Amino acid sequence: MENHKRTLLLFDVDGTLTASRQIILPDMKAFISGVCEKFSCGLVGGSDLGKITEQMGGEEALNKMGFQYVFAENGLVACKQGKPIAIMNLVAFMGDEKLQSLINFALGYLSNLTLPCKRGTFVEFRNGMINFCPVGRSCSQAERQQFSDLDQKEHIREEMVKHLREKFTADGWEFSIGGQISIDAFPIGWDKRYCLQYLEKDFDTIHFFGDKVEKGGNDHEIYSDPRTIGHRVMNPPDTKKQVLELLSQNGITL
């Protein structure tokens, strides 16, 4: 990190700074605030801006942490220093015919799955993507974990993504597995790399930290992109450990 002003640390949210869909813990919040005092930092998550803000402890807490950039929905909702700079619109880009064809197929597929439980909100529509959730996003934390454990054994989401890609890639859709319980659907090219267009001119080095970096995970593309130096993390404590190691290698202490 020869020039700190030309270096950006870019963080995924779920599984990287927080447990999946949980609020950031106080010690992690304090740590990231310290990092933001030394370097330009950014967030990029698949969730909408409201969920990301909630996970960071609210709008005031998010602003106090000092992130220069916040990218929601993979960067399709982009904010710099707390102010929106760009918002993409999925309906205008893809059209209702393609949207309904995808949603109808996904709902039919989900209706044929038998799980330990199913709750509400199986489809969540966002500005730049559609989120499909086999167990339903209104599940409890215990039900979320139950599905996640089953999914790791039976690859439920992986199998669904396989069918979605076979049928809808030709229509311009891409799919990725994110968090513990859901699948993101978005136009090809609208993965987390989308946010890099706002960063690559201002920074010589972009370090990306994420947990879902395997192929099919929603961090894979940006982790593998030649414009970033990718760091695979296991959980928030591992993120802290790897950031400290990175700083130490460059003679920097917090």
Coordinates of C-alpha atoms in Angstrom, one line a residue:
M1 CA 0.0 0.0 0.0
E2 CA 2.5 2.6 -1.2
N3 CA -0.2 5.3 -1.5
H4 CA -3.0 4.9 1.0
K5 CA -5.2 7.4 -0.7
R6 CA -5.1 5.2 -3.9
T7 CA -6.0 2.0 -2.0
L8 CA -9.6 0.9 -1.3
L9 CA -10.7 -1.9 1.0
L10 CA -14.0 -3.2 -0.2
F11 CA -16.1 -5.5 2.0
D12 CA -19.0 -7.8 1.4
V13 CA -21.6 -7.7 4.2
D14 CA -23.2 -11.1 5.0
G15 CA -20.6 -13.6 6.3
T16 CA -17.9 -11.0 6.1
L17 CA -18.7 -8.1 8.4
T18 CA -21.8 -9.6 9.9
A19 CA -23.4 -13.0 10.5
S20 CA -25.9 -13.6 7.7
R21 CA -28.7 -11.0 8.0
Q22 CA -27.6 -10.0 11.5
I23 CA -26.5 -6.6 12.8
I24 CA -22.8 -5.9 13.0
L25 CA -21.3 -6.6 16.4
P26 CA -19.9 -3.6 18.4
D27 CA -16.3 -4.8 18.3
M28 CA -16.4 -5.3 14.5
K29 CA -18.0 -1.8 14.2
A30 CA -15.3 -0.2 16.2
F31 CA -12.6 -2.1 14.2
I32 CA -14.0 -1.1 10.8
S33 CA -14.3 2.5 12.0
G34 CA -10.6 2.5 12.8
V35 CA -9.8 1.0 9.4
C36 CA -11.9 3.7 7.7
E37 CA -9.8 6.4 9.4
K38 CA -6.7 5.0 7.7
F39 CA -8.0 4.1 4.2
S40 CA -10.9 4.6 1.8
C41 CA -13.4 1.8 2.5
G42 CA -16.5 0.6 0.8
L43 CA -19.4 -1.9 1.2
V44 CA -20.9 -4.0 -1.5
G45 CA -23.8 -6.3 -0.8
G46 CA -26.6 -8.1 -2.7
S47 CA -29.3 -6.8 -0.3
D48 CA -31.2 -3.6 -0.8
L49 CA -29.9 -0.4 0.8
G50 CA -32.4 -0.6 3.7
K51 CA -31.2 -4.1 4.8
I52 CA -27.6 -3.1 4.5
T53 CA -28.2 0.0 6.6
E54 CA -30.1 -2.0 9.2
Q55 CA -27.2 -4.5 9.4
M56 CA -24.7 -1.7 10.0
G57 CA -26.8 -0.5 13.0
G58 CA -28.8 2.2 11.2
E59 CA -28.1 5.2 9.1
E60 CA -26.4 7.2 11.8
A61 CA -24.1 4.3 12.7
L62 CA -23.3 3.6 9.0
N63 CA -22.3 7.2 8.5
K64 CA -20.2 7.3 11.6
M65 CA -18.2 4.2 10.5
G66 CA -16.8 6.3 7.7
F67 CA -17.4 4.2 4.5
Q68 CA -16.7 6.3 1.5
Y69 CA -18.8 4.1 -0.8
V70 CA -21.9 1.9 -0.1
F71 CA -23.1 -0.3 -3.0
A72 CA -26.4 -2.1 -2.5
E73 CA -27.8 -4.7 -4.9
N74 CA -24.3 -5.4 -6.2
G75 CA -23.7 -1.7 -7.0
L76 CA -26.9 -1.1 -8.9
V77 CA -27.8 1.3 -6.1
A78 CA -24.5 3.3 -5.6
C79 CA -23.8 5.8 -2.9
K80 CA -20.8 7.9 -2.3
Q81 CA -20.2 9.7 1.1
G82 CA -23.9 9.0 2.0
K83 CA -25.4 10.4 -1.2
P84 CA -26.8 8.3 -4.1
I85 CA -24.9 8.6 -7.4
A86 CA -26.6 6.0 -9.5
I87 CA -29.7 3.7 -9.5
M88 CA -30.4 1.0 -12.2
N89 CA -33.9 -0.2 -12.9
L90 CA -34.5 -3.9 -13.6
V91 CA -38.0 -3.5 -15.1
A92 CA -36.8 -0.9 -17.6
F93 CA -33.8 -3.0 -18.6
M94 CA -35.4 -6.5 -18.9
G95 CA -39.1 -5.8 -19.5
D96 CA -42.1 -7.5 -17.9
E97 CA -42.3 -10.4 -20.3
K98 CA -38.9 -11.7 -19.3
L99 CA -39.5 -10.9 -15.6
Q100 CA -42.8 -12.8 -15.4
S101 CA -41.4 -15.8 -17.3
L102 CA -38.6 -16.1 -14.8
I103 CA -40.8 -15.5 -11.8
N104 CA -43.5 -18.0 -12.9
F105 CA -40.9 -20.7 -13.5
A106 CA -39.2 -20.1 -10.2
L107 CA -42.5 -20.2 -8.2
G108 CA -43.4 -23.4 -10.0
Y109 CA -40.1 -24.9 -9.1
L110 CA -40.3 -23.9 -5.5
S111 CA -43.9 -25.3 -5.2
N112 CA -42.5 -28.7 -6.0
L113 CA -39.9 -28.6 -3.2
T114 CA -40.6 -30.3 0.1
L115 CA -38.7 -28.8 3.0
P116 CA -38.8 -29.1 6.8
C117 CA -40.8 -25.8 6.6
K118 CA -41.9 -23.0 4.3
R119 CA -42.7 -19.5 5.4
G120 CA -43.5 -16.3 3.5
T121 CA -41.8 -14.1 0.9
F122 CA -40.4 -16.6 -1.6
V123 CA -39.8 -13.8 -4.2
E124 CA -38.4 -10.4 -3.3
F125 CA -38.2 -7.8 -6.0
R126 CA -35.4 -5.2 -5.8
N127 CA -34.2 -2.3 -8.0
G128 CA -31.6 -4.4 -9.8
M129 CA -32.3 -8.0 -9.0
I130 CA -34.9 -10.6 -8.0
N131 CA -34.2 -12.7 -4.9
F132 CA -35.7 -16.2 -4.7
C133 CA -35.8 -18.0 -1.3
P134 CA -36.9 -21.6 -1.0
V135 CA -37.7 -21.5 2.7
G136 CA -39.2 -17.9 2.6
R137 CA -37.5 -14.8 3.8
S138 CA -39.9 -14.4 6.7
C139 CA -38.5 -17.5 8.4
S140 CA -37.1 -17.3 11.9
Q141 CA -33.4 -17.4 12.7
A142 CA -33.7 -21.1 13.8
E143 CA -35.6 -22.0 10.6
R144 CA -33.0 -20.1 8.5
Q145 CA -30.2 -22.2 10.1
Q146 CA -32.2 -25.4 9.6
F147 CA -32.6 -24.7 5.9
S148 CA -28.9 -23.7 5.6
D149 CA -27.8 -27.0 7.2
L150 CA -30.0 -29.0 4.9
D151 CA -28.9 -27.0 1.8
Q152 CA -25.2 -27.8 2.6
K153 CA -26.1 -31.5 2.6
E154 CA -28.5 -31.6 -0.3
H155 CA -27.4 -28.6 -2.5
I156 CA -31.0 -27.4 -2.9
R157 CA -30.0 -23.9 -4.2
E158 CA -27.2 -25.2 -6.3
E159 CA -29.7 -27.5 -8.1
M160 CA -32.2 -24.8 -8.6
V161 CA -29.5 -22.5 -10.1
K162 CA -28.6 -25.2 -12.5
H163 CA -32.2 -25.4 -13.8
L164 CA -32.6 -21.6 -13.9
R165 CA -29.4 -21.2 -16.0
E166 CA -30.4 -24.0 -18.4
K167 CA -33.7 -22.2 -19.1
F168 CA -32.9 -18.5 -18.8
T169 CA -29.3 -17.8 -19.6
A170 CA -30.4 -17.2 -23.3
D171 CA -32.7 -14.4 -22.0
G172 CA -29.8 -12.6 -20.5
W173 CA -30.2 -13.7 -16.9
E174 CA -27.5 -14.7 -14.4
F175 CA -27.9 -16.4 -11.1
S176 CA -25.8 -16.7 -7.9
I177 CA -26.1 -18.1 -4.4
G178 CA -25.9 -15.6 -1.7
G179 CA -26.1 -15.7 2.1
Q180 CA -27.7 -18.7 3.8
I181 CA -31.0 -19.1 2.2
S182 CA -31.5 -17.4 -1.2
I183 CA -30.6 -17.0 -4.9
D184 CA -30.1 -13.8 -6.7
A185 CA -31.3 -13.3 -10.3
F186 CA -30.0 -10.4 -12.3
P187 CA -29.0 -9.4 -15.9
I188 CA -25.7 -10.8 -17.1
G189 CA -23.0 -8.4 -16.0
W190 CA -24.9 -7.0 -13.1
D191 CA -23.0 -9.0 -10.5
K192 CA -20.8 -7.3 -7.9
R193 CA -18.2 -6.3 -10.5
Y194 CA -20.8 -3.7 -11.5
C195 CA -19.6 -1.5 -8.6
L196 CA -16.0 -1.4 -9.9
Q197 CA -16.9 1.1 -12.6
Y198 CA -17.2 3.7 -9.8
L199 CA -13.9 2.8 -8.3
E200 CA -11.3 1.8 -10.9
K201 CA -10.4 5.4 -12.0
D202 CA -9.9 6.7 -8.4
F203 CA -7.9 3.7 -7.0
D204 CA -4.8 1.9 -8.0
T205 CA -5.4 -1.0 -5.7
I206 CA -8.8 -2.5 -4.6
H207 CA -8.7 -5.2 -1.9
F208 CA -12.0 -7.2 -1.8
F209 CA -13.0 -9.3 1.2
G210 CA -15.8 -11.8 0.8
D211 CA -17.0 -15.3 1.9
K212 CA -19.0 -16.6 -1.1
V213 CA -16.1 -16.6 -3.5
E214 CA -16.5 -20.1 -4.9
K215 CA -17.9 -20.5 -8.4
G216 CA -21.7 -19.9 -8.2
G217 CA -21.3 -17.7 -5.1
N218 CA -22.2 -14.0 -5.3
D219 CA -18.7 -12.9 -4.5
H220 CA -17.0 -15.1 -7.1
E221 CA -16.9 -12.7 -10.0
I222 CA -15.5 -9.6 -8.1
Y223 CA -13.1 -11.8 -6.1
S224 CA -11.7 -13.2 -9.4
D225 CA -11.7 -10.0 -11.3
P226 CA -8.2 -8.7 -12.3
R227 CA -9.0 -5.3 -11.0
T228 CA -9.2 -6.5 -7.4
I229 CA -7.0 -8.4 -5.0
G230 CA -9.4 -11.0 -3.6
H231 CA -9.4 -12.2 0.0
R232 CA -11.5 -15.2 0.9
V233 CA -12.8 -15.0 4.5
M234 CA -14.7 -17.5 6.6
N235 CA -16.6 -15.1 8.9
P236 CA -16.3 -11.6 10.5
P237 CA -13.5 -12.6 13.0
D238 CA -11.5 -14.0 10.0
T239 CA -12.1 -10.8 8.1
K240 CA -10.6 -8.8 11.1
K241 CA -7.7 -11.2 11.2
Q242 CA -6.9 -10.9 7.5
V243 CA -7.3 -7.1 7.5
L244 CA -4.9 -6.8 10.4
E245 CA -2.4 -9.1 8.6
L246 CA -2.7 -6.9 5.5
L247 CA -2.0 -3.8 7.4
S248 CA 0.9 -5.4 9.3
Q249 CA 2.5 -6.4 6.1
N250 CA 2.6 -2.7 5.1
G251 CA 3.8 -1.5 8.5
I252 CA 0.5 0.0 9.6
T253 CA -1.1 -0.3 13.0
L254 CA -4.6 0.8 14.2

